[in-house]
Amino acid sequence: MRDDFDAPLLPADVEASDLAGEARMQLKTLDKDNADVVARHLAMVANLIDDDPKAAHQHALAASRRAGRIGVVRETLAITAYQLGDFALALRELRTFRRITGSDEQLPLMVDCERGLGRPEKALELSRSVDAATLPTPVRVELAIARSGARLDLGQTQAALDELRIPELQRDVAHSYSPALFAAFATVLEDLGKADEAAEWHELAERAIDALQAAADPGDAETVHVSEEWIDVDDDAYDVDELDDVAAVDADADADADADDASVEVEPVDELEPADEVASLEDGTEPDGTEPVGTEPVGTEPDGTEPDGTEPVDTSAAAIEAEVEALLAGVADTTDDAAQAGADVDASDDHDALFAIEPEDAGESASDVAESEASQSTDATPDAPAHEADASDADASDDQAPRA
């Protein structure tokens, strides 16, 4: 009866953190207090399983009554029952564990439980229910050992030896499963009467154990302990007014950000230039046809002028004398030009006297003037022959040619 069970006491120095982290993860579905108690019971099982299997089994029972739907709890109870030889309980708990977790990792132990119940044929049948290739290597090796034991139970010694001839049987390499595999192989060799070979494999098993222990010894390596703490979160601990203040501050910050964005001035985009303006820009002129102003580059080399653009003044005596001579020469040139201009004016007057042209005819060409004179001559002598008119036209042309 469940009511008659008294859970063993838990030592004060045993804590929930003593349990392996992977196992504690499965207890996350429990409330904190219950998870702590279950973890401490499972930690006690790990401490007592080798020295006191019965006490370990009691702690496993206590854990299962508190967390019967947790896979690691049912698995632990099965292992302690197996250690005590209670194969029926162990098999039942292992089946429950397999159903909860969907894992086949404990299939070798289930096969051994069938053997313990005196059912080697059923043990072999159970071992064939799963493809061994899909199992992890350590589990596959344990299953081979369990199948070999079932063959021994049936008196099939050579078949038992064949069950152990697997790729993992390497005498020069030590894995976590090597000592058990070597020892099982040596036992079957003894049953076959091969004592020398059996002794050799027993020695290999011992050497594998030593090698694994040496590899597991951390030596001077640093050990890091990781602990987990449960933190209760009280929703009432948060001040509603304080949360409102925080929200108000956030709202003010958002408003300030929006105001900053709105205050940024955006320069208007210039409208497209008209076609004539674009053309003027391409040929280097302004739209009104004038030359562009200010095209000279800034910072050109000095040209010897003063900053205001005037030439420097030379005040020496030689310079003054040269300037006076230049002025006198300019006066003489001006007098000659005036005389020449007067002569040109007289010639122009004579020419205008010979050829008086009405103002409205000023724009006519020389040929038009000739035709006009010819028509006047024709009007004066209407009865003159045509060749005489032509001659007079020719004479008029001759008279005009040197004066044109």
Coordinates of C-alpha atoms in Angstrom, one line a residue:
M1 CA 0.0 0.0 0.0
R2 CA 1.2 3.5 -0.8
D3 CA 0.0 4.8 2.5
D4 CA 2.3 2.4 4.4
F5 CA 5.4 3.6 2.7
D6 CA 7.7 5.9 4.7
A7 CA 10.2 7.9 2.7
P8 CA 13.8 7.8 3.9
L9 CA 15.2 10.9 5.5
L10 CA 17.3 13.1 3.4
P11 CA 20.6 14.3 4.8
A12 CA 21.0 18.0 5.2
D13 CA 24.2 18.1 3.1
V14 CA 22.5 16.6 0.0
E15 CA 21.2 19.3 -2.3
A16 CA 19.2 19.2 -5.5
S17 CA 22.3 20.6 -7.4
D18 CA 24.1 17.3 -6.6
L19 CA 21.9 15.6 -9.3
A20 CA 23.2 15.6 -12.8
G21 CA 22.0 18.6 -14.9
E22 CA 20.4 16.4 -17.6
A23 CA 18.3 14.6 -15.0
R24 CA 17.3 17.9 -13.3
M25 CA 16.1 19.2 -16.7
Q26 CA 13.4 16.5 -16.7
L27 CA 12.1 17.8 -13.3
K28 CA 11.3 21.3 -14.7
T29 CA 7.7 20.3 -15.0
L30 CA 7.4 19.9 -11.3
D31 CA 6.9 22.8 -8.8
K32 CA 10.0 24.0 -7.2
D33 CA 9.6 22.4 -3.8
N34 CA 8.6 19.0 -5.1
A35 CA 11.4 19.1 -7.7
D36 CA 14.0 19.8 -5.0
V37 CA 12.9 16.8 -2.9
V38 CA 12.8 14.5 -5.9
A39 CA 16.2 15.7 -7.0
R40 CA 17.7 15.1 -3.6
H41 CA 16.2 11.5 -3.5
L42 CA 17.7 10.7 -6.9
A43 CA 21.1 12.1 -5.8
M44 CA 21.0 9.8 -2.8
V45 CA 20.3 6.8 -5.2
A46 CA 23.5 7.7 -7.1
N47 CA 25.4 7.9 -3.8
L48 CA 24.2 4.5 -2.5
I49 CA 23.6 2.3 -5.5
D50 CA 27.0 0.6 -5.3
D51 CA 27.4 0.3 -1.5
D52 CA 23.8 0.0 -0.3
P53 CA 21.4 -1.0 -3.1
K54 CA 18.5 -1.5 -0.7
A55 CA 18.7 2.0 0.7
A56 CA 19.1 3.3 -2.8
H57 CA 16.0 1.5 -3.8
Q58 CA 14.0 3.2 -1.0
H59 CA 15.0 6.6 -2.2
A60 CA 14.0 5.6 -5.7
L61 CA 10.6 4.5 -4.5
A62 CA 10.2 7.9 -2.7
A63 CA 11.0 9.7 -5.8
S64 CA 8.6 7.7 -7.9
R65 CA 5.7 8.4 -5.5
R66 CA 6.4 12.2 -6.0
A67 CA 7.1 12.2 -9.7
G68 CA 5.7 9.0 -11.2
R69 CA 5.4 10.5 -14.7
I70 CA 9.0 11.6 -15.1
G71 CA 11.1 9.3 -17.2
V72 CA 14.3 9.5 -15.3
V73 CA 12.5 8.6 -12.0
R74 CA 11.0 5.4 -13.5
E75 CA 14.3 4.5 -15.0
T76 CA 16.1 5.0 -11.6
L77 CA 13.6 2.8 -9.9
A78 CA 14.1 0.0 -12.5
I79 CA 17.8 0.1 -12.1
T80 CA 17.6 -0.2 -8.3
A81 CA 15.1 -3.1 -8.6
Y82 CA 17.4 -4.9 -11.1
Q83 CA 20.3 -4.5 -8.6
L84 CA 18.2 -6.2 -6.0
G85 CA 17.2 -9.0 -8.3
D86 CA 13.6 -7.9 -8.6
F87 CA 13.5 -8.5 -12.4
A88 CA 9.7 -8.3 -12.7
L89 CA 9.6 -4.8 -11.1
A90 CA 12.6 -3.8 -13.1
L91 CA 11.0 -5.0 -16.4
R92 CA 7.7 -3.2 -15.6
E93 CA 9.4 0.1 -14.8
L94 CA 11.6 -0.2 -17.9
R95 CA 8.6 -0.7 -20.1
T96 CA 7.0 2.4 -18.5
F97 CA 10.2 4.4 -19.1
R98 CA 10.2 3.3 -22.7
R99 CA 6.6 4.3 -23.1
I100 CA 7.1 7.7 -21.5
T101 CA 10.3 8.7 -23.3
G102 CA 10.1 6.6 -26.5
S103 CA 13.8 5.6 -26.0
D104 CA 15.3 2.2 -26.6
E105 CA 18.4 2.9 -24.5
Q106 CA 17.4 0.5 -21.8
L107 CA 16.6 -2.4 -24.2
P108 CA 19.7 -4.4 -23.2
L109 CA 18.6 -4.2 -19.5
M110 CA 15.1 -5.4 -20.5
V111 CA 16.6 -8.4 -22.3
D112 CA 18.5 -9.2 -19.2
C113 CA 15.4 -9.0 -17.1
E114 CA 13.7 -11.5 -19.4
R115 CA 16.7 -13.7 -18.8
G116 CA 16.4 -13.2 -15.1
L117 CA 12.8 -14.3 -15.3
G118 CA 14.0 -17.5 -17.0
R119 CA 12.8 -16.6 -20.5
P120 CA 15.9 -16.6 -22.8
E121 CA 13.8 -17.2 -25.9
K122 CA 11.7 -14.2 -25.2
A123 CA 14.9 -12.3 -24.4
L124 CA 16.2 -13.0 -27.9
E125 CA 12.9 -12.1 -29.4
L126 CA 12.9 -8.8 -27.6
S127 CA 16.4 -8.1 -28.7
R128 CA 15.4 -8.5 -32.3
S129 CA 12.5 -6.1 -32.0
V130 CA 14.8 -3.1 -32.7
D131 CA 17.3 -2.7 -35.5
A132 CA 20.7 -2.7 -33.7
A133 CA 22.1 -0.3 -36.3
T134 CA 19.8 2.4 -35.1
L135 CA 21.1 2.3 -31.6
P136 CA 24.0 4.2 -30.2
T137 CA 27.3 2.3 -30.1
P138 CA 27.4 1.7 -26.3
V139 CA 23.8 0.5 -26.3
R140 CA 24.5 -1.8 -29.3
V141 CA 27.5 -3.4 -27.5
E142 CA 25.4 -4.0 -24.3
L143 CA 22.7 -5.6 -26.4
A144 CA 25.3 -8.0 -28.0
I145 CA 26.4 -9.0 -24.5
A146 CA 22.8 -9.6 -23.4
R147 CA 22.1 -11.7 -26.5
S148 CA 25.3 -13.7 -25.8
G149 CA 24.1 -14.4 -22.3
A150 CA 20.7 -15.6 -23.6
R151 CA 22.6 -18.0 -26.0
L152 CA 24.5 -19.3 -23.0
D153 CA 21.3 -19.9 -21.1
L154 CA 20.1 -21.9 -24.1
G155 CA 23.4 -23.9 -24.1
Q156 CA 24.5 -22.3 -27.4
T157 CA 28.1 -21.5 -26.4
Q158 CA 29.6 -21.1 -29.9
A159 CA 26.6 -18.9 -30.9
A160 CA 27.2 -16.9 -27.7
L161 CA 30.8 -16.3 -28.9
D162 CA 29.6 -15.3 -32.4
E163 CA 27.2 -12.8 -30.8
L164 CA 30.2 -11.0 -29.4
R165 CA 32.2 -10.9 -32.6
I166 CA 31.2 -7.3 -33.5
P167 CA 33.3 -4.5 -35.0
E168 CA 33.6 -2.9 -31.6
L169 CA 35.7 -5.8 -30.3
Q170 CA 39.1 -4.2 -30.8
R171 CA 41.8 -5.3 -28.5
D172 CA 44.1 -2.3 -29.1
V173 CA 41.5 0.3 -28.4
A174 CA 39.7 1.1 -25.1
H175 CA 36.3 2.6 -25.1
S176 CA 33.8 3.0 -22.2
Y177 CA 32.2 -0.3 -23.3
S178 CA 35.4 -2.2 -23.9
P179 CA 36.0 -3.7 -20.4
A180 CA 32.5 -5.3 -20.3
L181 CA 32.8 -6.6 -23.9
F182 CA 36.3 -8.0 -23.3
A183 CA 35.2 -9.7 -20.0
A184 CA 32.1 -11.3 -21.7
F185 CA 34.3 -12.6 -24.6
A186 CA 36.7 -14.1 -22.1
T187 CA 33.9 -15.8 -20.2
V188 CA 32.6 -17.5 -23.3
L189 CA 36.1 -18.6 -24.2
E190 CA 36.4 -20.2 -20.8
D191 CA 33.1 -22.1 -21.4
L192 CA 34.6 -23.3 -24.7
G193 CA 37.7 -24.6 -22.9
K194 CA 40.1 -21.9 -24.3
A195 CA 41.7 -20.9 -21.0
D196 CA 44.8 -19.2 -22.6
E197 CA 42.8 -17.0 -24.8
A198 CA 40.3 -16.3 -22.0
A199 CA 43.2 -15.2 -19.7
E200 CA 44.5 -12.9 -22.4
W201 CA 41.1 -11.3 -22.8
H202 CA 40.7 -10.9 -19.1
E203 CA 44.0 -9.1 -19.0
L204 CA 42.9 -6.9 -21.9
A205 CA 39.8 -6.0 -19.9
E206 CA 41.9 -5.0 -16.9
R207 CA 44.2 -2.9 -19.0
A208 CA 41.2 -1.2 -20.6
I209 CA 39.9 -0.3 -17.1
D210 CA 43.2 1.2 -16.2
A211 CA 43.4 3.2 -19.4
L212 CA 39.9 4.6 -18.9
Q213 CA 40.6 5.6 -15.3
A214 CA 43.8 7.3 -16.4
A215 CA 41.9 9.2 -19.1
A216 CA 39.2 10.2 -16.7
D217 CA 41.6 11.5 -14.0
P218 CA 41.5 15.3 -14.4
G219 CA 44.9 15.7 -12.7
D220 CA 45.6 19.4 -12.3
A221 CA 42.8 20.4 -14.6
E222 CA 40.4 23.0 -13.2
T223 CA 37.0 21.8 -12.1
V224 CA 34.0 24.1 -12.7
H225 CA 30.8 23.6 -10.7
V226 CA 27.6 24.9 -12.3
S227 CA 24.6 25.4 -10.0
E228 CA 21.1 26.5 -10.7
E229 CA 18.8 28.6 -8.6
W230 CA 15.1 28.8 -8.6
I231 CA 13.8 32.4 -8.5
D232 CA 10.2 33.1 -7.5
V233 CA 8.8 36.0 -9.4
D234 CA 6.2 38.0 -7.5
D235 CA 3.9 39.8 -9.9
D236 CA 2.6 42.1 -7.0
A237 CA 6.2 43.3 -6.4
Y238 CA 5.9 45.6 -9.4
D239 CA 4.5 49.1 -8.7
V240 CA 1.8 50.0 -11.2
D241 CA 2.5 53.7 -10.7
E242 CA 6.2 53.2 -11.4
L243 CA 5.3 51.3 -14.7
D244 CA 3.0 54.2 -15.7
D245 CA 5.8 56.7 -15.1
V246 CA 8.1 54.6 -17.3
A247 CA 5.5 54.5 -20.0
A248 CA 5.0 58.3 -19.7
V249 CA 8.8 58.9 -20.1
D250 CA 8.8 56.7 -23.2
A251 CA 5.9 58.6 -24.7
D252 CA 7.7 61.9 -24.1
A253 CA 10.8 60.6 -25.7
D254 CA 8.8 59.5 -28.8
A255 CA 7.1 62.9 -29.0
D256 CA 10.5 64.7 -28.8
A257 CA 11.8 62.5 -31.5
D258 CA 8.8 63.3 -33.7
A259 CA 9.3 67.1 -33.1
D260 CA 12.9 66.9 -34.1
D261 CA 12.0 65.1 -37.3
A262 CA 9.4 67.8 -38.1
S263 CA 11.8 70.7 -37.4
V264 CA 14.2 69.7 -40.1
E265 CA 13.9 72.1 -43.1
V266 CA 13.7 70.6 -46.5
E267 CA 15.0 72.7 -49.3
P268 CA 12.7 72.9 -52.3
V269 CA 13.8 71.1 -55.4
D270 CA 14.6 73.4 -58.3
E271 CA 12.3 73.2 -61.2
L272 CA 13.6 71.9 -64.5
E273 CA 15.3 74.4 -66.8
P274 CA 13.4 75.4 -69.9
A275 CA 14.8 74.2 -73.2
D276 CA 16.3 77.5 -74.2
E277 CA 18.0 77.9 -70.8
V278 CA 19.4 74.3 -71.0
A279 CA 20.8 75.1 -74.5
S280 CA 22.4 78.4 -73.3
L281 CA 24.0 76.5 -70.4
E282 CA 25.4 73.9 -72.8
D283 CA 27.0 76.6 -75.2
G284 CA 28.3 78.6 -72.2
T285 CA 26.1 81.7 -72.6
E286 CA 23.4 83.1 -70.4
P287 CA 19.7 82.7 -71.3
D288 CA 19.6 86.4 -72.5
G289 CA 22.6 85.9 -74.9
T290 CA 25.2 87.6 -72.8
E291 CA 28.5 86.0 -71.9
P292 CA 28.7 84.4 -68.4
V293 CA 30.1 86.6 -65.8
G294 CA 32.8 85.5 -63.4
T295 CA 34.2 82.7 -65.4
E296 CA 37.8 83.4 -64.5
P297 CA 39.1 81.0 -61.9
V298 CA 40.0 82.3 -58.5
G299 CA 43.5 82.2 -57.4
T300 CA 45.2 82.7 -60.8
E301 CA 48.9 83.7 -61.0
P302 CA 49.7 87.4 -60.5
D303 CA 50.0 89.4 -63.8
G304 CA 52.0 92.3 -62.4
T305 CA 49.1 94.6 -61.8
E306 CA 48.1 96.3 -58.6
P307 CA 45.2 94.7 -56.5
D308 CA 42.9 97.4 -57.9
G309 CA 43.7 96.4 -61.5
T310 CA 45.9 99.5 -62.5
E311 CA 49.4 99.2 -63.8
P312 CA 52.3 100.3 -61.6
V313 CA 53.5 103.9 -62.3
D314 CA 57.1 104.4 -63.2
T315 CA 58.2 107.9 -61.9
S316 CA 61.8 107.9 -63.2
A317 CA 63.0 110.8 -65.4
A318 CA 63.6 108.5 -68.4
A319 CA 60.0 107.2 -68.2
I320 CA 58.6 110.7 -68.0
E321 CA 60.6 111.8 -71.1
A322 CA 59.5 108.8 -73.1
E323 CA 55.9 109.5 -72.2
V324 CA 56.2 113.1 -73.4
E325 CA 57.7 112.0 -76.7
A326 CA 54.8 109.5 -77.1
L327 CA 52.3 112.3 -76.5
L328 CA 54.0 114.6 -79.1
A329 CA 54.0 111.8 -81.6
G330 CA 50.3 111.2 -81.0
V331 CA 49.6 114.9 -81.6
A332 CA 51.5 114.8 -85.0
D333 CA 49.6 111.7 -86.0
T334 CA 46.3 113.4 -85.1
T335 CA 47.2 116.4 -87.3
D336 CA 48.0 114.2 -90.3
D337 CA 44.8 112.2 -89.8
A338 CA 42.7 115.4 -89.7
A339 CA 44.3 116.6 -93.0
Q340 CA 43.6 113.2 -94.7
A341 CA 40.0 113.3 -93.4
G342 CA 39.5 116.8 -94.9
A343 CA 40.7 115.5 -98.3
D344 CA 38.4 112.6 -98.1
V345 CA 35.5 114.9 -97.3
D346 CA 36.1 117.0 -100.4
A347 CA 36.3 113.9 -102.6
S348 CA 33.1 112.7 -101.1
D349 CA 31.4 116.0 -101.9
D350 CA 32.4 115.8 -105.6
H351 CA 31.2 112.3 -105.8
D352 CA 27.9 113.3 -104.3
A353 CA 27.5 116.1 -106.8
L354 CA 28.0 113.8 -109.7
F355 CA 25.5 111.2 -108.4
A356 CA 22.6 112.8 -106.6
I357 CA 20.5 110.0 -105.1
E358 CA 17.2 110.6 -103.4
P359 CA 17.1 109.5 -99.8
E360 CA 14.5 106.9 -100.5
D361 CA 16.8 105.3 -103.2
A362 CA 19.7 105.1 -100.8
G363 CA 19.2 101.5 -100.3
E364 CA 19.1 100.6 -104.0
S365 CA 22.0 98.8 -105.6
A366 CA 24.3 100.2 -108.4
S367 CA 22.5 98.2 -111.0
D368 CA 19.2 99.8 -110.0
V369 CA 20.7 103.3 -110.5
A370 CA 22.1 102.3 -113.9
E371 CA 18.7 101.1 -115.0
S372 CA 17.1 104.3 -113.7
E373 CA 19.5 106.5 -115.8
A374 CA 19.0 104.3 -118.8
S375 CA 15.3 104.7 -118.6
Q376 CA 15.6 108.5 -118.3
S377 CA 17.8 108.6 -121.4
T378 CA 15.3 106.6 -123.3
D379 CA 12.6 108.9 -122.4
A380 CA 14.6 111.9 -123.6
T381 CA 15.2 110.4 -127.1
P382 CA 12.3 108.1 -127.8
D383 CA 13.2 107.7 -131.5
A384 CA 16.8 106.7 -130.9
P385 CA 17.7 103.3 -132.2
A386 CA 18.2 100.5 -129.8
H387 CA 21.9 100.2 -130.5
E388 CA 22.4 103.9 -129.5
A389 CA 20.6 103.3 -126.3
D390 CA 22.9 100.4 -125.6
A391 CA 25.9 102.6 -126.4
S392 CA 24.7 105.2 -124.1
D393 CA 24.2 102.6 -121.4
A394 CA 27.7 101.4 -122.0
D395 CA 29.1 104.9 -121.8
A396 CA 27.2 105.5 -118.6
S397 CA 28.6 102.3 -117.2
D398 CA 32.1 103.4 -118.2
D399 CA 31.6 106.7 -116.6
Q400 CA 30.4 105.1 -113.4
A401 CA 33.0 102.4 -113.1
P402 CA 35.9 104.5 -112.0
R403 CA 33.7 106.5 -109.6
A404 CA 32.0 103.6 -108.0

